[in-house]
PDB file of C-alpha atoms in Angstrom:
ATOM      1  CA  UNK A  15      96.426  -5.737  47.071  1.00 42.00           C
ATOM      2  CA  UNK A  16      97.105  -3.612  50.049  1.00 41.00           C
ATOM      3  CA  UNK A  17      96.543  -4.949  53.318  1.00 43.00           C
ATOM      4  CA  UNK A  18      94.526  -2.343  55.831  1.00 39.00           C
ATOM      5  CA  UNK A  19      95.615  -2.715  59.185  1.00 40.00           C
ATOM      6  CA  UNK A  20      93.045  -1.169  61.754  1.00 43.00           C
ATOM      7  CA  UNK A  21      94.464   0.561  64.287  1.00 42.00           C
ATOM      8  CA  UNK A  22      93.284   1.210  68.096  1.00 45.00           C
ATOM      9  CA  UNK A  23      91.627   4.407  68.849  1.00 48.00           C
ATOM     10  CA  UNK A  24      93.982   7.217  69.684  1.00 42.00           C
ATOM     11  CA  UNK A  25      94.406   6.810  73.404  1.00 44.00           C
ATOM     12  CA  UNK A  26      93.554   2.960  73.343  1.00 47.00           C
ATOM     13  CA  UNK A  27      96.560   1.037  75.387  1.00 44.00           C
ATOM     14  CA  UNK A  28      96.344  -2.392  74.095  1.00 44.00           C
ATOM     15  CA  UNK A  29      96.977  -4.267  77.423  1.00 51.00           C
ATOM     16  CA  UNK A  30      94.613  -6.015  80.233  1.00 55.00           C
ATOM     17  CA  UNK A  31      93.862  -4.003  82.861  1.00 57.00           C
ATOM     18  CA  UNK A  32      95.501  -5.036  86.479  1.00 68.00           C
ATOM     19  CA  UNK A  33      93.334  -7.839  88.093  1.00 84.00           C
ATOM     20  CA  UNK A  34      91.533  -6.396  91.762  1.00 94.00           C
ATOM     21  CA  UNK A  35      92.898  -6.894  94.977  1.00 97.00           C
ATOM     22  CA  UNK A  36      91.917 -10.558  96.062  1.00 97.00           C
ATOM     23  CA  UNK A  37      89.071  -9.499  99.004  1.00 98.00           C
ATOM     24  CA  UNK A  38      90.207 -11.909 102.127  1.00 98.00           C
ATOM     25  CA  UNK A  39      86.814 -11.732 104.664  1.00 98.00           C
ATOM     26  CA  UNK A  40      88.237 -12.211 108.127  1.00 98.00           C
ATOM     27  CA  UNK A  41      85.488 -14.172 109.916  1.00 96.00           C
ATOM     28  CA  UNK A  42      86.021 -14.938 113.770  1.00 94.00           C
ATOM     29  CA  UNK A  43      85.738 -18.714 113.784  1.00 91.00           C
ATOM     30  CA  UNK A  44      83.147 -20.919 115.771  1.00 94.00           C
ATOM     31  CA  UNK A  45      82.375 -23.665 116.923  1.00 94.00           C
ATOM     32  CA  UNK A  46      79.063 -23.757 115.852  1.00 95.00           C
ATOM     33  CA  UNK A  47      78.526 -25.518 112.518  1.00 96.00           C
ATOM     34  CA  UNK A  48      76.290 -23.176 111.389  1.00 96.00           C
ATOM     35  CA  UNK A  49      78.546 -20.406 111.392  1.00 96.00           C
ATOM     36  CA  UNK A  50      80.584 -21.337 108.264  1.00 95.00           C
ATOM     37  CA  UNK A  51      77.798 -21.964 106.074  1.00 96.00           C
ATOM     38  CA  UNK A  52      76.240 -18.938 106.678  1.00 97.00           C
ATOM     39  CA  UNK A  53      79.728 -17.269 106.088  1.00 98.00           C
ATOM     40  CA  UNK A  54      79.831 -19.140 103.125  1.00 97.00           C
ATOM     41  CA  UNK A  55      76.519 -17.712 102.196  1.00 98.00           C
ATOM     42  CA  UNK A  56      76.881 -14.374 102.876  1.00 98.00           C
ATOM     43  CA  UNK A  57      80.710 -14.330 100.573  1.00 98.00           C
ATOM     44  CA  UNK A  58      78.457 -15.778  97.896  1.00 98.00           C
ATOM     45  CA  UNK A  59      76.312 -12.722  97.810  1.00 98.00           C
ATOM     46  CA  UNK A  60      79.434 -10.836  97.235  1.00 98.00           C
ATOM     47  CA  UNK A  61      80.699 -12.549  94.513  1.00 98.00           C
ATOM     48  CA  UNK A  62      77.593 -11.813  93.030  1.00 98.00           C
ATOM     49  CA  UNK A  63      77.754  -8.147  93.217  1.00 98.00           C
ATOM     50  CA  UNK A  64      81.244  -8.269  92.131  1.00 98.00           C
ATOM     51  CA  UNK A  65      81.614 -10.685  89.339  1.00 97.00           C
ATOM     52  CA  UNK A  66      85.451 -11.737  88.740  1.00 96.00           C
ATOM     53  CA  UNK A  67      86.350 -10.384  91.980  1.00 98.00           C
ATOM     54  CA  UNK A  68      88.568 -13.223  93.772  1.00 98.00           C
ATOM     55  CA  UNK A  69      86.866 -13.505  97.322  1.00 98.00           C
ATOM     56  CA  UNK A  70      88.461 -15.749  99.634  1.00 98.00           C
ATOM     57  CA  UNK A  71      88.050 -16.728 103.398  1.00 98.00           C
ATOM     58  CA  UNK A  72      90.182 -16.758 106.768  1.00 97.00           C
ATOM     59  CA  UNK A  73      89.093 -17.200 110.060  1.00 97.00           C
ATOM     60  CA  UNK A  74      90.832 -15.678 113.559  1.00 95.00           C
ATOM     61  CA  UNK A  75      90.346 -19.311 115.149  1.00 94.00           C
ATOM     62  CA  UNK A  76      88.641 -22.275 115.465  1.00 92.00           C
ATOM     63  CA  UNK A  77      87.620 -22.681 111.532  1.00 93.00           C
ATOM     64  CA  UNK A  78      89.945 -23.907 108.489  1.00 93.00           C
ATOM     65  CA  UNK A  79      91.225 -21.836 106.719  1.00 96.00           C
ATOM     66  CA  UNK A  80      93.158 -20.380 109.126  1.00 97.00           C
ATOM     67  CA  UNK A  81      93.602 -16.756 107.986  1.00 97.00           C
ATOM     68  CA  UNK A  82      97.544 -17.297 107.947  1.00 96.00           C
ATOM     69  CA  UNK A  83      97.099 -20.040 105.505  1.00 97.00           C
ATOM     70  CA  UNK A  84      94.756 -18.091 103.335  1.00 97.00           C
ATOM     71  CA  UNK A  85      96.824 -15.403 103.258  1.00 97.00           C
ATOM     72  CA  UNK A  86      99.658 -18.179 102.388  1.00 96.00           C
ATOM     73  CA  UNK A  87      97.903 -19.902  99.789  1.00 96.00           C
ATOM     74  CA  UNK A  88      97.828 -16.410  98.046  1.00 95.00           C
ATOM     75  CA  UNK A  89     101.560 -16.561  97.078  1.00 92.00           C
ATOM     76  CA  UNK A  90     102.448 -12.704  96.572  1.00 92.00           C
ATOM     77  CA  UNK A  91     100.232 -10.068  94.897  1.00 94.00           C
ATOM     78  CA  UNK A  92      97.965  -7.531  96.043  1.00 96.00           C
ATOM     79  CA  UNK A  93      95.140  -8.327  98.588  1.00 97.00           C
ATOM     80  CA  UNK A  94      92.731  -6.621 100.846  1.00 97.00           C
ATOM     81  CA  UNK A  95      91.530  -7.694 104.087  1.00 97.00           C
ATOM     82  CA  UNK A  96      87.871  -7.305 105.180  1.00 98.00           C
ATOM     83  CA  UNK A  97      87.165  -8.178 108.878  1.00 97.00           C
ATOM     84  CA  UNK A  98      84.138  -9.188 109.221  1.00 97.00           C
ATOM     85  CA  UNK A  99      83.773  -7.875 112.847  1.00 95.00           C
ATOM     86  CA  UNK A 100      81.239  -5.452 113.961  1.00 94.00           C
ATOM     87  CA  UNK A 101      83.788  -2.751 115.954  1.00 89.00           C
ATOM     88  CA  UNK A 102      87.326  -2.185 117.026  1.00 84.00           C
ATOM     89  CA  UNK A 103      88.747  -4.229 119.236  1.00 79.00           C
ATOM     90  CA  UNK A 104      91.719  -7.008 119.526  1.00 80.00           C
ATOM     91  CA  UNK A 105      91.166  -8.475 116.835  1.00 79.00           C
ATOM     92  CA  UNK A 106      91.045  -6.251 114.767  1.00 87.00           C
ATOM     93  CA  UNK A 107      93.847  -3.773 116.394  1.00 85.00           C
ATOM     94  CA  UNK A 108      96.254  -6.421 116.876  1.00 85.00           C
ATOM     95  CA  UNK A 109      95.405 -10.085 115.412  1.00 90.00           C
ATOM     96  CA  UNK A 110      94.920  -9.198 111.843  1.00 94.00           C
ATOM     97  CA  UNK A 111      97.650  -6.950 111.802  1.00 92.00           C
ATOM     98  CA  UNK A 112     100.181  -9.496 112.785  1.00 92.00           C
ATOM     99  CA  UNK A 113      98.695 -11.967 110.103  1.00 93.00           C
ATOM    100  CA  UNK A 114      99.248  -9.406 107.715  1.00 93.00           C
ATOM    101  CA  UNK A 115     102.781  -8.656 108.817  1.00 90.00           C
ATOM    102  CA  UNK A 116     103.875 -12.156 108.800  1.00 90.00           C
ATOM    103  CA  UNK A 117     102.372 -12.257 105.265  1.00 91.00           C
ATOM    104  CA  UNK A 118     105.833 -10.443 103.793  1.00 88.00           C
ATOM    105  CA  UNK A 119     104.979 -11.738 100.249  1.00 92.00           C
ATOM    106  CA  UNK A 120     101.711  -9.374 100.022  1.00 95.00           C
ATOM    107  CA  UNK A 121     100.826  -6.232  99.057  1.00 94.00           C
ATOM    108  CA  UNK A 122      97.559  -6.058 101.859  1.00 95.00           C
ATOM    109  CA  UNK A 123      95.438  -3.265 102.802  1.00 95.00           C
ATOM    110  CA  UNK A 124      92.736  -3.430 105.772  1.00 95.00           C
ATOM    111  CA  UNK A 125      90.048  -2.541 105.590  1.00 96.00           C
ATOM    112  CA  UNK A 126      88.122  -1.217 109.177  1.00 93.00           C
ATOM    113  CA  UNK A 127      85.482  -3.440 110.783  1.00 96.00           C
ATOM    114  CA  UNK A 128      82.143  -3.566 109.542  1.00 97.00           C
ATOM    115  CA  UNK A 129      80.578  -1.255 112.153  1.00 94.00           C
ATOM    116  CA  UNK A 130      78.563   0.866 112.457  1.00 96.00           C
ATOM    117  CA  UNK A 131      77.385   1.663 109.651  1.00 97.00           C
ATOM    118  CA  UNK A 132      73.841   2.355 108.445  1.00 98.00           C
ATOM    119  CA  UNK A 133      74.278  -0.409 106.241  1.00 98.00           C
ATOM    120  CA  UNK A 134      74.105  -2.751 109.753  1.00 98.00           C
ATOM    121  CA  UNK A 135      71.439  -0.691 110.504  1.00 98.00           C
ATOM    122  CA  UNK A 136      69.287  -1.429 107.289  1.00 98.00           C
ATOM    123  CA  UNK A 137      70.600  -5.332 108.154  1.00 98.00           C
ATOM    124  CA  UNK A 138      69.642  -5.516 111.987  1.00 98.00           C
ATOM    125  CA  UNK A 139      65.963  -3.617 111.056  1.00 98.00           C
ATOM    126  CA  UNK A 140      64.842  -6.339 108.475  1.00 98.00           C
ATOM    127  CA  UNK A 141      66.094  -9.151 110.585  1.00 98.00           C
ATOM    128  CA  UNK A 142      63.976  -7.825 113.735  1.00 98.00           C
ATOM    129  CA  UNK A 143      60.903  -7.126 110.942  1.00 97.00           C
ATOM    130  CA  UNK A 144      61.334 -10.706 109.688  1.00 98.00           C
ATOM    131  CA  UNK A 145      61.196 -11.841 113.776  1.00 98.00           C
ATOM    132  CA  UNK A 146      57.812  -9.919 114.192  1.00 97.00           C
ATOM    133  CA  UNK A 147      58.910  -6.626 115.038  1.00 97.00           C
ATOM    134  CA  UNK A 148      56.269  -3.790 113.411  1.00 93.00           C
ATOM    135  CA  UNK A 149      56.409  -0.398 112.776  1.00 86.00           C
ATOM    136  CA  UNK A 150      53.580  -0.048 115.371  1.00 85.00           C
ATOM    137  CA  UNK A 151      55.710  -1.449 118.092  1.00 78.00           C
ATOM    138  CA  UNK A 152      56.413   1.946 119.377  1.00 73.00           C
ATOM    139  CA  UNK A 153      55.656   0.894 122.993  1.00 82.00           C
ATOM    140  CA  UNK A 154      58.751  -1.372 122.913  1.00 93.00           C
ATOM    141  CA  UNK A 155      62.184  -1.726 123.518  1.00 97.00           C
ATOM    142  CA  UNK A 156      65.114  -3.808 121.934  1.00 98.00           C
ATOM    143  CA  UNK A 157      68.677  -5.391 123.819  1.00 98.00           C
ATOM    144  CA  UNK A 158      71.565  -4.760 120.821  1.00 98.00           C
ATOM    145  CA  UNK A 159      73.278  -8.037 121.679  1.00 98.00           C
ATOM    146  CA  UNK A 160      76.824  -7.838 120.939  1.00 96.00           C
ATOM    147  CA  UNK A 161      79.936  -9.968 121.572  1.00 92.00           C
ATOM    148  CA  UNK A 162      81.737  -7.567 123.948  1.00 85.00           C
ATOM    149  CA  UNK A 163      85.294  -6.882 124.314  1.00 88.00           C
ATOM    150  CA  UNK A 164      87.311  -5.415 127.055  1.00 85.00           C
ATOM    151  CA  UNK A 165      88.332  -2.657 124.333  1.00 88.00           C
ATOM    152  CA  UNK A 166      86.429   0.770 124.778  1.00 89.00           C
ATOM    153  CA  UNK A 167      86.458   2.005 121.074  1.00 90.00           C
ATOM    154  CA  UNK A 168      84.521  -1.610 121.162  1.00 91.00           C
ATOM    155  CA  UNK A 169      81.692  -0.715 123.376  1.00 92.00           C
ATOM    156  CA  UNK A 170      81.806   2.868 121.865  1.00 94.00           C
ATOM    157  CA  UNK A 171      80.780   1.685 118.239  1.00 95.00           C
ATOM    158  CA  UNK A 172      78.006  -0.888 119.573  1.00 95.00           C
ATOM    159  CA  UNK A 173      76.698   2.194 121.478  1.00 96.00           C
ATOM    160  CA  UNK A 174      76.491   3.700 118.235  1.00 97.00           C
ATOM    161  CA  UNK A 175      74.943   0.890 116.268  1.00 98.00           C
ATOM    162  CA  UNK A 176      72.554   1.273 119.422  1.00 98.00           C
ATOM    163  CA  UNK A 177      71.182   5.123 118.973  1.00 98.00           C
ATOM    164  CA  UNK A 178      71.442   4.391 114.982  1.00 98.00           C
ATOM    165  CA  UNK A 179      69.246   1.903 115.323  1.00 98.00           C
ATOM    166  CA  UNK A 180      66.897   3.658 117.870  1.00 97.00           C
ATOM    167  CA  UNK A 181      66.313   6.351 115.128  1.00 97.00           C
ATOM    168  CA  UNK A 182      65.776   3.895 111.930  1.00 96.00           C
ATOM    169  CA  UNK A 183      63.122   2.153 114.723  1.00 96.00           C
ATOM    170  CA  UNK A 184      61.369   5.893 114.884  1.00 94.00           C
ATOM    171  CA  UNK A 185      62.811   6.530 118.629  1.00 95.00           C
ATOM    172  CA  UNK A 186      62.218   3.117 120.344  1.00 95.00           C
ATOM    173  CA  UNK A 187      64.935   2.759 123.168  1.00 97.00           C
ATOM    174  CA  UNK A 188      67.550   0.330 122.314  1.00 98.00           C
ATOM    175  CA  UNK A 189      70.310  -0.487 124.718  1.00 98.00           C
ATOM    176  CA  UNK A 190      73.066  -2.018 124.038  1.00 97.00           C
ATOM    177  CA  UNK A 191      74.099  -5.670 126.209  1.00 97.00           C
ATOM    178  CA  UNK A 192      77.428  -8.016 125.434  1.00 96.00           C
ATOM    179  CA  UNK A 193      77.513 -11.993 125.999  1.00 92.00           C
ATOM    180  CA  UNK A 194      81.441 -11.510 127.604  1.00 90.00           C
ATOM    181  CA  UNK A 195      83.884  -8.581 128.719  1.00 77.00           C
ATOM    182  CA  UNK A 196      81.868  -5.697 129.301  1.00 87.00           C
ATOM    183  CA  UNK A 197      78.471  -4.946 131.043  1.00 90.00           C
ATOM    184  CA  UNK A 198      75.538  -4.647 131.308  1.00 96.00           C
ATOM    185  CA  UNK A 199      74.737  -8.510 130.162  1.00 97.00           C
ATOM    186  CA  UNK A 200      71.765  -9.436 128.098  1.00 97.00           C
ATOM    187  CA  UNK A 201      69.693 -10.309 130.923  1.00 97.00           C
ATOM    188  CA  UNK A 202      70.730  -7.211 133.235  1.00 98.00           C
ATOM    189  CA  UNK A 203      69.505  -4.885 130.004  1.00 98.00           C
ATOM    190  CA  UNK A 204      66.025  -6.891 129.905  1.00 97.00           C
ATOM    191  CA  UNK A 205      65.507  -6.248 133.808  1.00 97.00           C
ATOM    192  CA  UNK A 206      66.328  -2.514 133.420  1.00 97.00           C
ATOM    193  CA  UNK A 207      63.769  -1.978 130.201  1.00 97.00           C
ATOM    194  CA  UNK A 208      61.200  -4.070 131.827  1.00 96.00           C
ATOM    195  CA  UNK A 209      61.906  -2.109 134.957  1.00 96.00           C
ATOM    196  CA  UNK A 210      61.283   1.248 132.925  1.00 95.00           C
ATOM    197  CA  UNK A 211      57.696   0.104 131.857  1.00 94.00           C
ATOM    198  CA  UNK A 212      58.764  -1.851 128.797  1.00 94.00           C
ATOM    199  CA  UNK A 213      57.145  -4.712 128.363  1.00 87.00           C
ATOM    200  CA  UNK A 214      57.540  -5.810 124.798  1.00 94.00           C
ATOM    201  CA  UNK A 215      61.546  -6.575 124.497  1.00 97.00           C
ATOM    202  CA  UNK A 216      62.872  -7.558 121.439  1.00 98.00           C
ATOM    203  CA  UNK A 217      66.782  -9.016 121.356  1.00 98.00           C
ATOM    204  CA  UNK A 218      68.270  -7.874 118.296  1.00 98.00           C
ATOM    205  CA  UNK A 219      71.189 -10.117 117.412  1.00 98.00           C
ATOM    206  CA  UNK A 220      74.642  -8.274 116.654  1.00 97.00           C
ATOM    207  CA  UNK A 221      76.807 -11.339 115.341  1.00 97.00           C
ATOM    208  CA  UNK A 222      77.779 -11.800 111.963  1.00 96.00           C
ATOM    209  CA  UNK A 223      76.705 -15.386 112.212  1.00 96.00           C
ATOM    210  CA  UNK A 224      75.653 -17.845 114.454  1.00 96.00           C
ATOM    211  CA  UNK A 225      77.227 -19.422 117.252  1.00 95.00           C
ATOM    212  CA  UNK A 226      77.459 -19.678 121.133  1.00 94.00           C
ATOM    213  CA  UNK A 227      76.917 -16.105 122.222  1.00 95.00           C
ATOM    214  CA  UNK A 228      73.961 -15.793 119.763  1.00 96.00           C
ATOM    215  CA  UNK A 229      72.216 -18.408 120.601  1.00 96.00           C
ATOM    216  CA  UNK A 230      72.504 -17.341 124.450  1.00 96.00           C
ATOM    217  CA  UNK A 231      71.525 -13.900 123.815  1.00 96.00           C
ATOM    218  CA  UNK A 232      68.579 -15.119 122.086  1.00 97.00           C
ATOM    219  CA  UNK A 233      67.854 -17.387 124.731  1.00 97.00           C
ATOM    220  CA  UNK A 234      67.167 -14.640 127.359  1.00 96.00           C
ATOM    221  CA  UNK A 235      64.819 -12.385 124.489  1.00 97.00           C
ATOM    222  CA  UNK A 236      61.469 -12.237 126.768  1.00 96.00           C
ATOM    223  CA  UNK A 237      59.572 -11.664 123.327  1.00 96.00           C
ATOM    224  CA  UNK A 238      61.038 -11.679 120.280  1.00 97.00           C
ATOM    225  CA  UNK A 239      64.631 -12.682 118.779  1.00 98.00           C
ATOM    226  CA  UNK A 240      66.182 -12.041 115.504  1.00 98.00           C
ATOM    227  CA  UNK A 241      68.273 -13.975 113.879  1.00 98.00           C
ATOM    228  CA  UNK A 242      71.875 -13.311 113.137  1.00 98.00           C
ATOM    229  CA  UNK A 243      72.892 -10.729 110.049  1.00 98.00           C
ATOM    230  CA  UNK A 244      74.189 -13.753 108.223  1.00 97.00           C
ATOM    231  CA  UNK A 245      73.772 -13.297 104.189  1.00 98.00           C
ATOM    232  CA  UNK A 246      72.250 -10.161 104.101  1.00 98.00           C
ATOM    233  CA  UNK A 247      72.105  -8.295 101.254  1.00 98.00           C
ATOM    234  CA  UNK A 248      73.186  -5.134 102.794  1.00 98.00           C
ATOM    235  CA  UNK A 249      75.945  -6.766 104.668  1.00 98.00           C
ATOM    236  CA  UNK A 250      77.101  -7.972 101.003  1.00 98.00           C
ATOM    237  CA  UNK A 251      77.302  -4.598 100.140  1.00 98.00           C
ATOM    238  CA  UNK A 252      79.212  -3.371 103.191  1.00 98.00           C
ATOM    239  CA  UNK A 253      81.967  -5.469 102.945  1.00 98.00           C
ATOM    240  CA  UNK A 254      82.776  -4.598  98.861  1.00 98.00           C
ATOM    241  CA  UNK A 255      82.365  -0.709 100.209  1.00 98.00           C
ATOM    242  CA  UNK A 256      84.784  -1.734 102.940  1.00 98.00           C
ATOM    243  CA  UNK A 257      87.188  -3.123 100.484  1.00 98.00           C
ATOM    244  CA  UNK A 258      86.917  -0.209  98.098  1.00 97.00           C
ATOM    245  CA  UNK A 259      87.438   2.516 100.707  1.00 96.00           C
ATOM    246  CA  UNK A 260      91.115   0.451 102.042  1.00 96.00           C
ATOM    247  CA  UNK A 261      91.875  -0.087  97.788  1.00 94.00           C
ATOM    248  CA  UNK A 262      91.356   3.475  97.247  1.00 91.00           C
ATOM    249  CA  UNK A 263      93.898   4.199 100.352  1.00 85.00           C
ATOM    250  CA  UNK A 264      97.232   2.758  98.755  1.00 67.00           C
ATOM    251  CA  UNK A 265      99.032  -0.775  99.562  1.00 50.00           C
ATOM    252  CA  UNK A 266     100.350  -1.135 102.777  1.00 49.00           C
ATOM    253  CA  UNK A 267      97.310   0.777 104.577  1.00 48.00           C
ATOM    254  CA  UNK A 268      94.548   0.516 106.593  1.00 50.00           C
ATOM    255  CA  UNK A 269      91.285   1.820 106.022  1.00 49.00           C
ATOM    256  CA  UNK A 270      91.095   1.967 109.943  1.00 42.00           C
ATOM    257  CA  UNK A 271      94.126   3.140 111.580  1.00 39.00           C
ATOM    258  CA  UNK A 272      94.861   1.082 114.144  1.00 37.00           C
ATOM    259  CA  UNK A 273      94.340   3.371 117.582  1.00 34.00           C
ATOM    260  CA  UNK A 274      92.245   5.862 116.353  1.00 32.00           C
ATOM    261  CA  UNK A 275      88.850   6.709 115.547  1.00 34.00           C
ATOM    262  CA  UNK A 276      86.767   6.562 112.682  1.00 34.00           C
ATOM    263  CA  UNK A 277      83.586   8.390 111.326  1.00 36.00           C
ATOM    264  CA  UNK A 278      80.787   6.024 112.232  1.00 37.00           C
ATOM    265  CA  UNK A 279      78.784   6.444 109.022  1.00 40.00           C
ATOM    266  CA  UNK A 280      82.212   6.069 106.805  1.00 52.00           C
TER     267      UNK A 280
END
């Protein structure tokens, strides 16, 4: 009796397909211990959406793992790093890249901070809605409460986040304010909206998580104060569209050039 030996379709290559780039978030590190969990949190989301994908974490400071030893603990391979920062600035420019370039053993691509992007948009909108912030609230105003850095391409993308996030709001004046390195402060924007007739200020919080300079923006919001963008859905989505976009560039690239600018919406 004759054996019949099925063969694969014409075509068919009989081998696994290359495992994905591990996805390394960059988080900033805090001292606040609420920060990691909600790190933590918001990774989780991403595994979700991306089932298989190897997701790991390293922070810039002040949280284990540091992102040299994650990097480290990856051995060799293929890896993309996703900062979870909100605009250029040193970190980004110059702290990640030296990581990387200490990291000989790796194939890495990074990707560009997470801002702006509508995506924050959609993520800072529902965190002011879920503070008390309506659709009717036309007669109000918000303070975009960043970090700051003494970087201009910095204060340029929170200025857009700012007039993206005027428009999703239907035209309501948001300005943005920084808790360090730049001006105007979070209390010197409340005095100037309050000083144009607004009385109704809402502090929407631009941090990825909590920690000191949330907390103290929020503490100067004269009505209402979201919370951080933490585990956001649309944040979870960001990041895996981050990674994609520096993937799809090559290894040894940057989704971001460091130095230069970037479409806002990319």
């Amino acid at each position: 009796m004759h054996r019949i030996r099925h063969l694969p379709p014409l075509g068919h290559v009989n081998r696994q397909a290359p495992a994905a780039p591990a996805l390394v978030a960059v988080a900033h590190g805090s001292r606040d211990p609420r920060a990691p969990h909600a790190v933590a949190a918001l990774l989780d989301l991403v595994r979700e959406l991306r089932p298989g994908l190897d997701v790991r974490l390293g922070h810039i400071e002040l949280n284990a793992p540091l992102l040299p030893d994650a990097l480290h603990a990856l051995g060799a391979g293929d890896v993309v790093l996703v900062p979870l920062l909100l605009g250029r600035g040193h970190h980004v420019k110059h702290d990640i890249p030296a990581s990387v370039a200490d990291a000989a053993a790796l194939r890495a691509r990074v990707a560009g901070p997470l801002g702006p992007h509508p995506l924050l948009v959609e993520a800072l909108h529902d965190r002011l809605t879920e503070a008390g912030w309506r659709a009717s609230d036309r007669d109000g105003a918000v303070v975009l409460a960043a970090a700051g850095s003494r970087d201009p391409e910095s204060a340029a993308d929170t200025r857009r986040t700012a007039r993206m996030l005027g428009e999703r709001l239907g035209g309501v004046p948001v300005v943005p304010a920084y808790a360090s390195a730049a001006a105007p402060t979070v209390p010197a924007a409340v005095r100037a909206l309050a000083a144009r007739g607004h009385h109704r200020i809402a502090v929407a919080s631009y941090f990825t998580a909590p920690g000191r300079f949330a907390s103290a923006a929020a503490a100067h919001a004269p009505w209402i104060a979201a919370a951080p963008l933490g585990a956001h859905p649309a944040m979870a989505r960001l990041i895996l569209h981050r990674y994609d976009r520096a993937r799809a560039a090559g290894a040894g690239a940057y989704d971001i050039p460091m130095n230069t600018r970037f479409p806002a919406s990319a």
